[in-house]
PDB file of C-alpha atoms in Angstrom:
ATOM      1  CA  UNK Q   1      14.115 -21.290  22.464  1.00  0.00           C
ATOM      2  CA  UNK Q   2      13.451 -21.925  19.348  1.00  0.00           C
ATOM      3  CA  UNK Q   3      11.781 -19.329  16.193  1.00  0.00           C
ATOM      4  CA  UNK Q   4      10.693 -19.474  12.962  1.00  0.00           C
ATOM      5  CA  UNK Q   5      12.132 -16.653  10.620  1.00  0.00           C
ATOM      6  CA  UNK Q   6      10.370 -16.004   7.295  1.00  0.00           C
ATOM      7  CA  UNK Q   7      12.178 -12.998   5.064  1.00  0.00           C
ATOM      8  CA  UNK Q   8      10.740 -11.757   2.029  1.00  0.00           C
ATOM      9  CA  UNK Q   9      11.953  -9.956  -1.279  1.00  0.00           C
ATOM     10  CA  UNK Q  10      15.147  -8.434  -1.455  1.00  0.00           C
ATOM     11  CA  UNK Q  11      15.761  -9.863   2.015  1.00  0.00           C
ATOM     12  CA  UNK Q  12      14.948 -13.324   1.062  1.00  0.00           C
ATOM     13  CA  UNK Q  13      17.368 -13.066  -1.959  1.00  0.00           C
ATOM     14  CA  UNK Q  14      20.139 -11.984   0.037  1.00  0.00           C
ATOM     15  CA  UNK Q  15      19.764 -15.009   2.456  1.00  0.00           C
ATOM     16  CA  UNK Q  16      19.476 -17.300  -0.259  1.00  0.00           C
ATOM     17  CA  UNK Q  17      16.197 -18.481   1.841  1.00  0.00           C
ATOM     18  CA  UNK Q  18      12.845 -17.513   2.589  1.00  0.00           C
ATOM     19  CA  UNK Q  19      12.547 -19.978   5.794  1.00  0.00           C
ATOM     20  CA  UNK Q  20      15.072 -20.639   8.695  1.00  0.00           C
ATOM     21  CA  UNK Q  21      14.476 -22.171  12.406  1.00  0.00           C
ATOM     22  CA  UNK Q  22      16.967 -20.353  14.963  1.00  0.00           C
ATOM     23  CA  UNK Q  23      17.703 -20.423  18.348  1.00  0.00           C
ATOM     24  CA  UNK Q  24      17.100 -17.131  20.775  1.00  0.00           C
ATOM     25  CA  UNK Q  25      17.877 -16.940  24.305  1.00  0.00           C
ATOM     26  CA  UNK Q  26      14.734 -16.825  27.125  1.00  0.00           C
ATOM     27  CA  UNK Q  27      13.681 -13.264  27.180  1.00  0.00           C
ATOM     28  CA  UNK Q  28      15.125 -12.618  23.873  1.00  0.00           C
ATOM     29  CA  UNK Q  29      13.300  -9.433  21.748  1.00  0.00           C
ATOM     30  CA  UNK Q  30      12.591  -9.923  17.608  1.00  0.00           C
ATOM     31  CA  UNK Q  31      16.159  -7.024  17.689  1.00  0.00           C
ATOM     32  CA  UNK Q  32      18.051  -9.987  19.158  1.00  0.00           C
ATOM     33  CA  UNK Q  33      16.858 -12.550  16.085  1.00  0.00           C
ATOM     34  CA  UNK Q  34      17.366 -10.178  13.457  1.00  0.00           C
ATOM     35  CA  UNK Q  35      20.688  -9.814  15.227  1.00  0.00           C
ATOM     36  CA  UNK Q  36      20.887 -13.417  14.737  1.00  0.00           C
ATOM     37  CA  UNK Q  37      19.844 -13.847  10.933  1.00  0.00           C
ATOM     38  CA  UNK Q  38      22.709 -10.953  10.169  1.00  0.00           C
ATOM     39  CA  UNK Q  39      25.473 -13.139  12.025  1.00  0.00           C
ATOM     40  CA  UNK Q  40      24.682 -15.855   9.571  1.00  0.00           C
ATOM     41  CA  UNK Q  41      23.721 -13.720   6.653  1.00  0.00           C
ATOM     42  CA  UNK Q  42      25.708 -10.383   6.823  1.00  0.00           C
ATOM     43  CA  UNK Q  43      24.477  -9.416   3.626  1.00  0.00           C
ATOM     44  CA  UNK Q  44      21.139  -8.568   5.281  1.00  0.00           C
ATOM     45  CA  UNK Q  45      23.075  -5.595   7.713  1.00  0.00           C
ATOM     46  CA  UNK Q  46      21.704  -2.715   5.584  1.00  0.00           C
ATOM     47  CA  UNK Q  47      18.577  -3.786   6.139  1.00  0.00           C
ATOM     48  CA  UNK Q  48      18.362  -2.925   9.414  1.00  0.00           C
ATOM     49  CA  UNK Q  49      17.803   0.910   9.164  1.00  0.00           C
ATOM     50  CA  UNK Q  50      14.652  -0.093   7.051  1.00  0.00           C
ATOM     51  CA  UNK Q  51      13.125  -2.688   8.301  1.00  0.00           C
ATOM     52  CA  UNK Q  52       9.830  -3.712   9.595  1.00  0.00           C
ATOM     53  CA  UNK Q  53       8.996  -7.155  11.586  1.00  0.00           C
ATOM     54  CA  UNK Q  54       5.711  -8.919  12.452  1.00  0.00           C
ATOM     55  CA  UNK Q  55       5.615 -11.623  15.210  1.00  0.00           C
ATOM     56  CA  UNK Q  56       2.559 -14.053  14.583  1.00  0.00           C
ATOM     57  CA  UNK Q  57       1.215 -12.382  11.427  1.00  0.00           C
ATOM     58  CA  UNK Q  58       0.838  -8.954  13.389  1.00  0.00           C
ATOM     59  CA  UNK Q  59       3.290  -6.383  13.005  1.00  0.00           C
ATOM     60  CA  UNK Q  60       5.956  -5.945  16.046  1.00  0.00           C
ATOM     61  CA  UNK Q  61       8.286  -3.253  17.111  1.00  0.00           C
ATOM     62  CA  UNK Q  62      11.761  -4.753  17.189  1.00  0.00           C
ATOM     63  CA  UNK Q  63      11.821  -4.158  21.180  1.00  0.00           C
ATOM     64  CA  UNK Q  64       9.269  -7.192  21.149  1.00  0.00           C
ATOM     65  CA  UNK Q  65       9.572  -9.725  23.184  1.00  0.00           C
ATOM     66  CA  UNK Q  66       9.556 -12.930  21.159  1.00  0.00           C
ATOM     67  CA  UNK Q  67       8.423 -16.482  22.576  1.00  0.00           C
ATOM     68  CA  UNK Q  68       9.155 -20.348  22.128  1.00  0.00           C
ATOM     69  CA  UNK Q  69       7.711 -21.715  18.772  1.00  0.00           C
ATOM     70  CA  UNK Q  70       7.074 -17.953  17.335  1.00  0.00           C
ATOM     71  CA  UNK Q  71       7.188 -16.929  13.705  1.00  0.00           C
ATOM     72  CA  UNK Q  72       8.924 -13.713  13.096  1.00  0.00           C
ATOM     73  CA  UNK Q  73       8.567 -12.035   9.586  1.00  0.00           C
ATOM     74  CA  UNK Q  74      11.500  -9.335   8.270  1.00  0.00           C
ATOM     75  CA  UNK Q  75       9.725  -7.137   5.736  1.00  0.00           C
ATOM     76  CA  UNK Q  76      12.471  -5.108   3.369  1.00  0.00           C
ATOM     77  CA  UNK Q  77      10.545  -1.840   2.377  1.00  0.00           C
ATOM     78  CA  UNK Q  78       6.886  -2.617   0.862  1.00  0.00           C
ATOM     79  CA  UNK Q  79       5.863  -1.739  -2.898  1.00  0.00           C
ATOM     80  CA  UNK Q  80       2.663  -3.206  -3.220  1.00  0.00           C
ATOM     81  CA  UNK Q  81      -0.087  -1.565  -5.601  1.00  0.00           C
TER      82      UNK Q  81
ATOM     83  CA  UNK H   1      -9.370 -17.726  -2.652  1.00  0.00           C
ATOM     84  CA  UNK H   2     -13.065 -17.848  -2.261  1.00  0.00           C
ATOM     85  CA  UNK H   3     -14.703 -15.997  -5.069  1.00  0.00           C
ATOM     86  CA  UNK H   4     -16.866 -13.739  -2.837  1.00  0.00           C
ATOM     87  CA  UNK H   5     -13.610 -12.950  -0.952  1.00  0.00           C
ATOM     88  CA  UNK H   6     -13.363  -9.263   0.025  1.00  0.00           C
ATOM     89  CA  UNK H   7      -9.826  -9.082   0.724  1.00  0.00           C
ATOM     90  CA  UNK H   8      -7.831 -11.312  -0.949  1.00  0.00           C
ATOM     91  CA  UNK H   9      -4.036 -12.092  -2.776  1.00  0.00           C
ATOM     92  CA  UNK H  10      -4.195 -14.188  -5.387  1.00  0.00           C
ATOM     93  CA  UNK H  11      -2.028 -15.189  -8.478  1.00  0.00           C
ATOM     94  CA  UNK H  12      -5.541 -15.355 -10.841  1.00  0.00           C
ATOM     95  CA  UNK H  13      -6.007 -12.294 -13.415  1.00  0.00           C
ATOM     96  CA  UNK H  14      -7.949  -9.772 -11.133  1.00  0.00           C
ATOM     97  CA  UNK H  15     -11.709  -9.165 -11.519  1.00  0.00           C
ATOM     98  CA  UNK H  16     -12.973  -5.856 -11.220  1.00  0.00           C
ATOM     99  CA  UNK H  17     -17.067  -6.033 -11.959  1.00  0.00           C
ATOM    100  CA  UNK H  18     -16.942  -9.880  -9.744  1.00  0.00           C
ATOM    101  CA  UNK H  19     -15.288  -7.754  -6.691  1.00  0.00           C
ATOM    102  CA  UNK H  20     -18.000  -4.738  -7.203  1.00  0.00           C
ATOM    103  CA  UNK H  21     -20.435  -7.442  -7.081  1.00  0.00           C
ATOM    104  CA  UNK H  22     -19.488  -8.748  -3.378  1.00  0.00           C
ATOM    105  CA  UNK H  23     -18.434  -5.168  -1.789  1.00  0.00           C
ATOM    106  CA  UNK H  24     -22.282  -4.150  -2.921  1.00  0.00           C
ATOM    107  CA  UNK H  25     -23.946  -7.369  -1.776  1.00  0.00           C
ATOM    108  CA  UNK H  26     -21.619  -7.111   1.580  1.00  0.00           C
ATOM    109  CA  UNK H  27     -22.538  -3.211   2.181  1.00  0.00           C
ATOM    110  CA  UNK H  28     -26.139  -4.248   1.410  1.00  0.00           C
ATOM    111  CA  UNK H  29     -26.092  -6.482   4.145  1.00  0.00           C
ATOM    112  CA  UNK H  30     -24.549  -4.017   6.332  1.00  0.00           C
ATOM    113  CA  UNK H  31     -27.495  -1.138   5.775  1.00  0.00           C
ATOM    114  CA  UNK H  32     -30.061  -3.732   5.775  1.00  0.00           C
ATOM    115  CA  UNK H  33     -28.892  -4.767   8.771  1.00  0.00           C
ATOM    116  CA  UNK H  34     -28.595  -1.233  10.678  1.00  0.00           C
ATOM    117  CA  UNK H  35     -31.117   0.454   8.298  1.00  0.00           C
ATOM    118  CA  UNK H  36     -28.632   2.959   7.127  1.00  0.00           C
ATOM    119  CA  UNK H  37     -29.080   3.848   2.890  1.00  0.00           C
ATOM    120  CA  UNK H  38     -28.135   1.048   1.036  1.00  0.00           C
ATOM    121  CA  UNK H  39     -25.650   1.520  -1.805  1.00  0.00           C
ATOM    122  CA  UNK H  40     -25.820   4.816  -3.875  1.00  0.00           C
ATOM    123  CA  UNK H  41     -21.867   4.924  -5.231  1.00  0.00           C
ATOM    124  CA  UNK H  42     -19.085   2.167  -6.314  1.00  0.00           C
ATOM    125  CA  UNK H  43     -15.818   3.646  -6.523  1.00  0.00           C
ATOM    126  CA  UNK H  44     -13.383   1.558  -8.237  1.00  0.00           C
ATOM    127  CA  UNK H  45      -9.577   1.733  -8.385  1.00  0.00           C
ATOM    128  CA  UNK H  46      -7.374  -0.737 -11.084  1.00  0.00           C
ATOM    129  CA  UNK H  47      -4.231  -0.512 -10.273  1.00  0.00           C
ATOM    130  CA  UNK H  48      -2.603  -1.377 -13.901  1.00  0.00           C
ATOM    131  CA  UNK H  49       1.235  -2.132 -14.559  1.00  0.00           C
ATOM    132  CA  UNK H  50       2.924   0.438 -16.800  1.00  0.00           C
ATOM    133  CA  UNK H  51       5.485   0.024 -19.782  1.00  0.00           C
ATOM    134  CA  UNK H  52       7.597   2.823 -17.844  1.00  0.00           C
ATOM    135  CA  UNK H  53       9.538   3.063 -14.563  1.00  0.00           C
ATOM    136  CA  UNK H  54      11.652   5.784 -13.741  1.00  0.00           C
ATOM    137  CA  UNK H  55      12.609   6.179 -17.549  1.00  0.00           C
ATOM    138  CA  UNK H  56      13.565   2.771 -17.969  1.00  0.00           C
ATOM    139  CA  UNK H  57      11.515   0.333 -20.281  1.00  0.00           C
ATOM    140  CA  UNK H  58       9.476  -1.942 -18.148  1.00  0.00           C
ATOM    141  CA  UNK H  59       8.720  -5.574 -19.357  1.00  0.00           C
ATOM    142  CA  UNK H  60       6.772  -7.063 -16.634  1.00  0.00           C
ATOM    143  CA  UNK H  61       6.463  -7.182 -12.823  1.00  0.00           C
ATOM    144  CA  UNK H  62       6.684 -10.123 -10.260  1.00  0.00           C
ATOM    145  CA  UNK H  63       4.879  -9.551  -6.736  1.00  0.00           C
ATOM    146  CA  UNK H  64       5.474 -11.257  -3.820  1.00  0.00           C
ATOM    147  CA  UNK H  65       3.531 -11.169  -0.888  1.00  0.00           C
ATOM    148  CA  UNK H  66       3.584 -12.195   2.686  1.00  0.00           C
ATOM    149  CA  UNK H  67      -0.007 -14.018   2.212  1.00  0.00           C
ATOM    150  CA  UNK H  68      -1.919 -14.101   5.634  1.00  0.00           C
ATOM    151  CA  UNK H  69      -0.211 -10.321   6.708  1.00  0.00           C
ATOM    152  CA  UNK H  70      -1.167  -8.912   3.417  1.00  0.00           C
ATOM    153  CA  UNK H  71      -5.052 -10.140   4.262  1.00  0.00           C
ATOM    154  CA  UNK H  72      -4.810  -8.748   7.677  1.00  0.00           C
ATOM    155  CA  UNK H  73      -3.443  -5.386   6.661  1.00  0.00           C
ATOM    156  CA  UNK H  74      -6.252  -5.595   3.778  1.00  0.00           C
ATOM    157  CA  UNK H  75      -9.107  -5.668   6.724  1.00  0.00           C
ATOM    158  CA  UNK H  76      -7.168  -3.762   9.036  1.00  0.00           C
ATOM    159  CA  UNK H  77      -7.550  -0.807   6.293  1.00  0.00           C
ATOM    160  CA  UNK H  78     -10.806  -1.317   5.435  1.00  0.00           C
ATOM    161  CA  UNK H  79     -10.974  -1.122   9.492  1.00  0.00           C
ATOM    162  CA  UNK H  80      -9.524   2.850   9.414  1.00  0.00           C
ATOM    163  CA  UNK H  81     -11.598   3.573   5.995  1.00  0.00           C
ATOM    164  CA  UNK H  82     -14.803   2.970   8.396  1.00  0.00           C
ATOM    165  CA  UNK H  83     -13.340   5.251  11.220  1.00  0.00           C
ATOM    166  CA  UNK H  84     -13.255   7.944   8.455  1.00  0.00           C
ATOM    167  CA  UNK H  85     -16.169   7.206   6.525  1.00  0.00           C
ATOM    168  CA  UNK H  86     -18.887   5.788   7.989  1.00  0.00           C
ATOM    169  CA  UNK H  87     -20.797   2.947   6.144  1.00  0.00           C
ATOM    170  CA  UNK H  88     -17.972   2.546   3.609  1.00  0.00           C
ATOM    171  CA  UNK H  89     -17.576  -1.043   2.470  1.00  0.00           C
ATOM    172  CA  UNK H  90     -13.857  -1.836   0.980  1.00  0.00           C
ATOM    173  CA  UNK H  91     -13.112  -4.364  -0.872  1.00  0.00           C
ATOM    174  CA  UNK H  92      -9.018  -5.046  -2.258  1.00  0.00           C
ATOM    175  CA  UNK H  93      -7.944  -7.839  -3.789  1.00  0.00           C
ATOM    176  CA  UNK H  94      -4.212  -8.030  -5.248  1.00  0.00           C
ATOM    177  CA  UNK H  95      -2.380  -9.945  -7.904  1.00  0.00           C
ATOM    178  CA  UNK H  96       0.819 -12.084  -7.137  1.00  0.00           C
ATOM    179  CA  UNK H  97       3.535 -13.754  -9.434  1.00  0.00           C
ATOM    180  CA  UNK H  98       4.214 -12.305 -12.822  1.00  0.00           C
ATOM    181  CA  UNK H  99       2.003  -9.647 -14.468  1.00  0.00           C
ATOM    182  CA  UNK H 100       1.981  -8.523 -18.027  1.00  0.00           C
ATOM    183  CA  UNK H 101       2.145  -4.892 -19.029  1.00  0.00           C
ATOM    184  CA  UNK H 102      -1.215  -3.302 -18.663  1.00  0.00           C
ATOM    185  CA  UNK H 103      -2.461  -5.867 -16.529  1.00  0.00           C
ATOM    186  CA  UNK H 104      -4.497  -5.511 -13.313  1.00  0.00           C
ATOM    187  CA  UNK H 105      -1.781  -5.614 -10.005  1.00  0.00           C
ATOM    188  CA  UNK H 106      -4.545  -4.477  -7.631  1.00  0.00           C
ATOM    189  CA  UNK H 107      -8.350  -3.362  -7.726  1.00  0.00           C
ATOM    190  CA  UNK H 108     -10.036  -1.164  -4.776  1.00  0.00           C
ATOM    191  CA  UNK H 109     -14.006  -1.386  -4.612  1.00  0.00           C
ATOM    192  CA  UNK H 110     -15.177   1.269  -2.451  1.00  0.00           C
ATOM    193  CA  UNK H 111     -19.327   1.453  -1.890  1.00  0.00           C
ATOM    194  CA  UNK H 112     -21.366   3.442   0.230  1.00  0.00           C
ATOM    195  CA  UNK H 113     -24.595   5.736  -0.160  1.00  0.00           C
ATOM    196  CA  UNK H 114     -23.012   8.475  -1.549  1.00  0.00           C
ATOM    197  CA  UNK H 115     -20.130   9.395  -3.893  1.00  0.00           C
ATOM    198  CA  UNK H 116     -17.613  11.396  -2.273  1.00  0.00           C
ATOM    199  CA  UNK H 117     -16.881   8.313   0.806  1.00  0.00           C
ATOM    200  CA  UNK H 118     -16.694   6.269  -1.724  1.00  0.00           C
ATOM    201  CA  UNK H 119     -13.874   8.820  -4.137  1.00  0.00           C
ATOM    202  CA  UNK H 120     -11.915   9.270  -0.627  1.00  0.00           C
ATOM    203  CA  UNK H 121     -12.158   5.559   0.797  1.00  0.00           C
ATOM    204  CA  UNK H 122     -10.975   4.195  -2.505  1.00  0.00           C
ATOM    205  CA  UNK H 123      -7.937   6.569  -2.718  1.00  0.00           C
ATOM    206  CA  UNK H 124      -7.219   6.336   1.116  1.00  0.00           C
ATOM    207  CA  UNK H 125      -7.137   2.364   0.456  1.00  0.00           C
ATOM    208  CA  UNK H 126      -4.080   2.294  -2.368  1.00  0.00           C
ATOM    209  CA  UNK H 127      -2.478   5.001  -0.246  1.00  0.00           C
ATOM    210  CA  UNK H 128      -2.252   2.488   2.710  1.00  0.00           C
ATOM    211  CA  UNK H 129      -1.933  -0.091   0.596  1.00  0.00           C
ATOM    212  CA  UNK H 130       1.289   1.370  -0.570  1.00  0.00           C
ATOM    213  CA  UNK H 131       2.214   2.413   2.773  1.00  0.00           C
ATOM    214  CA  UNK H 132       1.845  -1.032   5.034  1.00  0.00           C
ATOM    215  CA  UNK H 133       1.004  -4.052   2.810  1.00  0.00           C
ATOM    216  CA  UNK H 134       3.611  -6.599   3.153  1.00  0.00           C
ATOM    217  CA  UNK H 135       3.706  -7.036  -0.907  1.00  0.00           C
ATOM    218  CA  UNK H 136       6.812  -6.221  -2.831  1.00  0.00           C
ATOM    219  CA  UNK H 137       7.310  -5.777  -6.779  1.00  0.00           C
ATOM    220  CA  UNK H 138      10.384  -7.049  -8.780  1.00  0.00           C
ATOM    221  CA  UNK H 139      10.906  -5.040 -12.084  1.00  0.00           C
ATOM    222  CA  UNK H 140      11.672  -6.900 -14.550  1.00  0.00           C
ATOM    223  CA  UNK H 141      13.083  -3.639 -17.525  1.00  0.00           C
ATOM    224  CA  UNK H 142      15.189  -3.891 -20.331  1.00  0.00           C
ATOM    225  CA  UNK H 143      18.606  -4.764 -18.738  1.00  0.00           C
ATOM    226  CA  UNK H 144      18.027  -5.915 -15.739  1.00  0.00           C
ATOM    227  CA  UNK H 145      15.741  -6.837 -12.755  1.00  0.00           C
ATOM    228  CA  UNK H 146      15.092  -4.979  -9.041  1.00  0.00           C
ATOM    229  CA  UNK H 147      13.496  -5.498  -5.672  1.00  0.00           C
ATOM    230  CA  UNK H 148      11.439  -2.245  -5.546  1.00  0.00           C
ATOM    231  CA  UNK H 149      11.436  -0.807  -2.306  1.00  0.00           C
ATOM    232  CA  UNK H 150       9.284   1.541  -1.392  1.00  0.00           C
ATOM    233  CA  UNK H 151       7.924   2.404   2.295  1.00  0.00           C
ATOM    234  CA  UNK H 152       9.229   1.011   5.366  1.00  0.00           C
ATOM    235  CA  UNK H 153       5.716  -0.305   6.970  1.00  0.00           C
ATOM    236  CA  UNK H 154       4.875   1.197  10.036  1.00  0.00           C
ATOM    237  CA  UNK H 155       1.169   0.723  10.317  1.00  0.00           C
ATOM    238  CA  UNK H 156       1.016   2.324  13.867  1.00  0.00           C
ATOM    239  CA  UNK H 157       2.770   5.673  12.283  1.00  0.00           C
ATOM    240  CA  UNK H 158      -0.100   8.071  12.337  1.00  0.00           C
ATOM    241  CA  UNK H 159       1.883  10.929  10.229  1.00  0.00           C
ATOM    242  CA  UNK H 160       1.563   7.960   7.519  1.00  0.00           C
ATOM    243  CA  UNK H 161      -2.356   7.362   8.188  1.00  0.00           C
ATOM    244  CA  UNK H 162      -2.803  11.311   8.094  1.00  0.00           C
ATOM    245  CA  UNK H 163      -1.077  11.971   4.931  1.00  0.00           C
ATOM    246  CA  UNK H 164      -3.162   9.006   3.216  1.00  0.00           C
ATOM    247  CA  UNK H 165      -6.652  10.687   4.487  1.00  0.00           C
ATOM    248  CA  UNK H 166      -5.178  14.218   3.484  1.00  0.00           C
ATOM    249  CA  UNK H 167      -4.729  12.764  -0.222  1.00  0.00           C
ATOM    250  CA  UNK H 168      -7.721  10.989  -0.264  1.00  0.00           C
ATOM    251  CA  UNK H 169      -9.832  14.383   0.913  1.00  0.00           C
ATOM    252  CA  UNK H 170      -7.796  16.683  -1.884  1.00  0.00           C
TER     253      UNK H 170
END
């Protein structure tokens, strides 16, 4: 099935994108796309010990199941204010 | 963004006294609805962008935000604030794009009948603004430019939640 992926900041810089569609196996969680945006980006690896997700403009643990047509959101660490 | 707009992220030079303006109107509404007191305090934060950063000499920020989260995590907080003090009304709008030294990045309204919700609400907001907003700053200094990354956003972490009351009640 297909997702959408948004990735912002330092994430988004890395990628050279803020925006990709990719393609997730049924039953897939929002671990296995992240695992999925690092295959094509690498860069992005670090990231993964401090990262935060949302699925549908909510925030998701990364055991989350994800679903056909979803947008999932990687958030590097936040420095709003 | 609507110009009554409680929560809102928004690339227009912030407006502190037009944001006081709906948060009272909106609480007003609230107590004449329940017939709790009306308004007796406006707390306002401005968060303002400094010339300094961690000794190096700042020459302007960019923010970024996730749009749509960042208005959900906005009402979500304002949300909490109520669980903690009843008959606060929040209001938080923030700035996006570049901003100037000494220019507005966020402003807090807090109102409610009396002045020590409104103190604590207004803190507690910036706190969990800083925590869980999905808003990031790039520094722009003298010799360079950097993602700043602060928390890692875990709005269900209650340790996090706890810490931003305790600061707000010091």
């Amino acid at each position: 099935m297909r997702v959408t992926v948004r990735l912002f900041a330092g994430l988004r810089d890395l990628a050279g994108t803020g925006e990709l569609a990719t393609e997730v196996a049924t039953g897939a969680t929002i671990a296995d796309v992240w695992a999925g945006v690092v295959a094509r980006h690498p860069a992005l690896a670090p990231y993964g010990r401090s990262l935060s997700a949302a699925r549908n403009l909510e925030y998701a643990r990364l055991t989350a199941p994800v679903a056909e047509a979803d947008e999932i959101a990687f958030l590097p660490p936040v420095s709003g204010g | 963004m609507m110009p009554d707009a409680l929560f809102a992220v928004t690339a227009a030079v912030l407006d502190a006294p037009a944001l006081e303006r709906a948060v009272v109107a909106a609480h007003g509404a609230d107590a004449s609805r329940t017939g709790a007191p009306g308004a007796g305090a406006v707390s306002t934060f401005v968060g303002l962008v400094r010339d300094q950063n961690l000794g190096r000499r700042v020459l302007r920020l960019d923010y970024e935000a996730y749009e749509p989260l960042a208005i959900r995590v906005f009402e979500r907080i304002a949300g909490e604030a109520v669980v903690h003090w009843e008959s606060i009304r929040l209001g938080i709008h923030h700035r996006i794009g570049p901003v100037a030294i000494g220019e507005a990045s966020i402003v807090i309204v807090a109102v409610s009948a009396h002045r020590a919700e409104a103190f604590a609400a207004a803190r507690y907001a910036i706190e969990r603004v800083k925590q869980i907003a999905p808003i990031w700053k790039r520094e722009y200094f003298e010799g360079g430019d950097v993602w700043i990354e602060g928390a890692v956003a875990a709005p269900d972490d209650l340790e996090a939640r706890d810490k931003a009351r305790r600061l707000a009640c010091a």
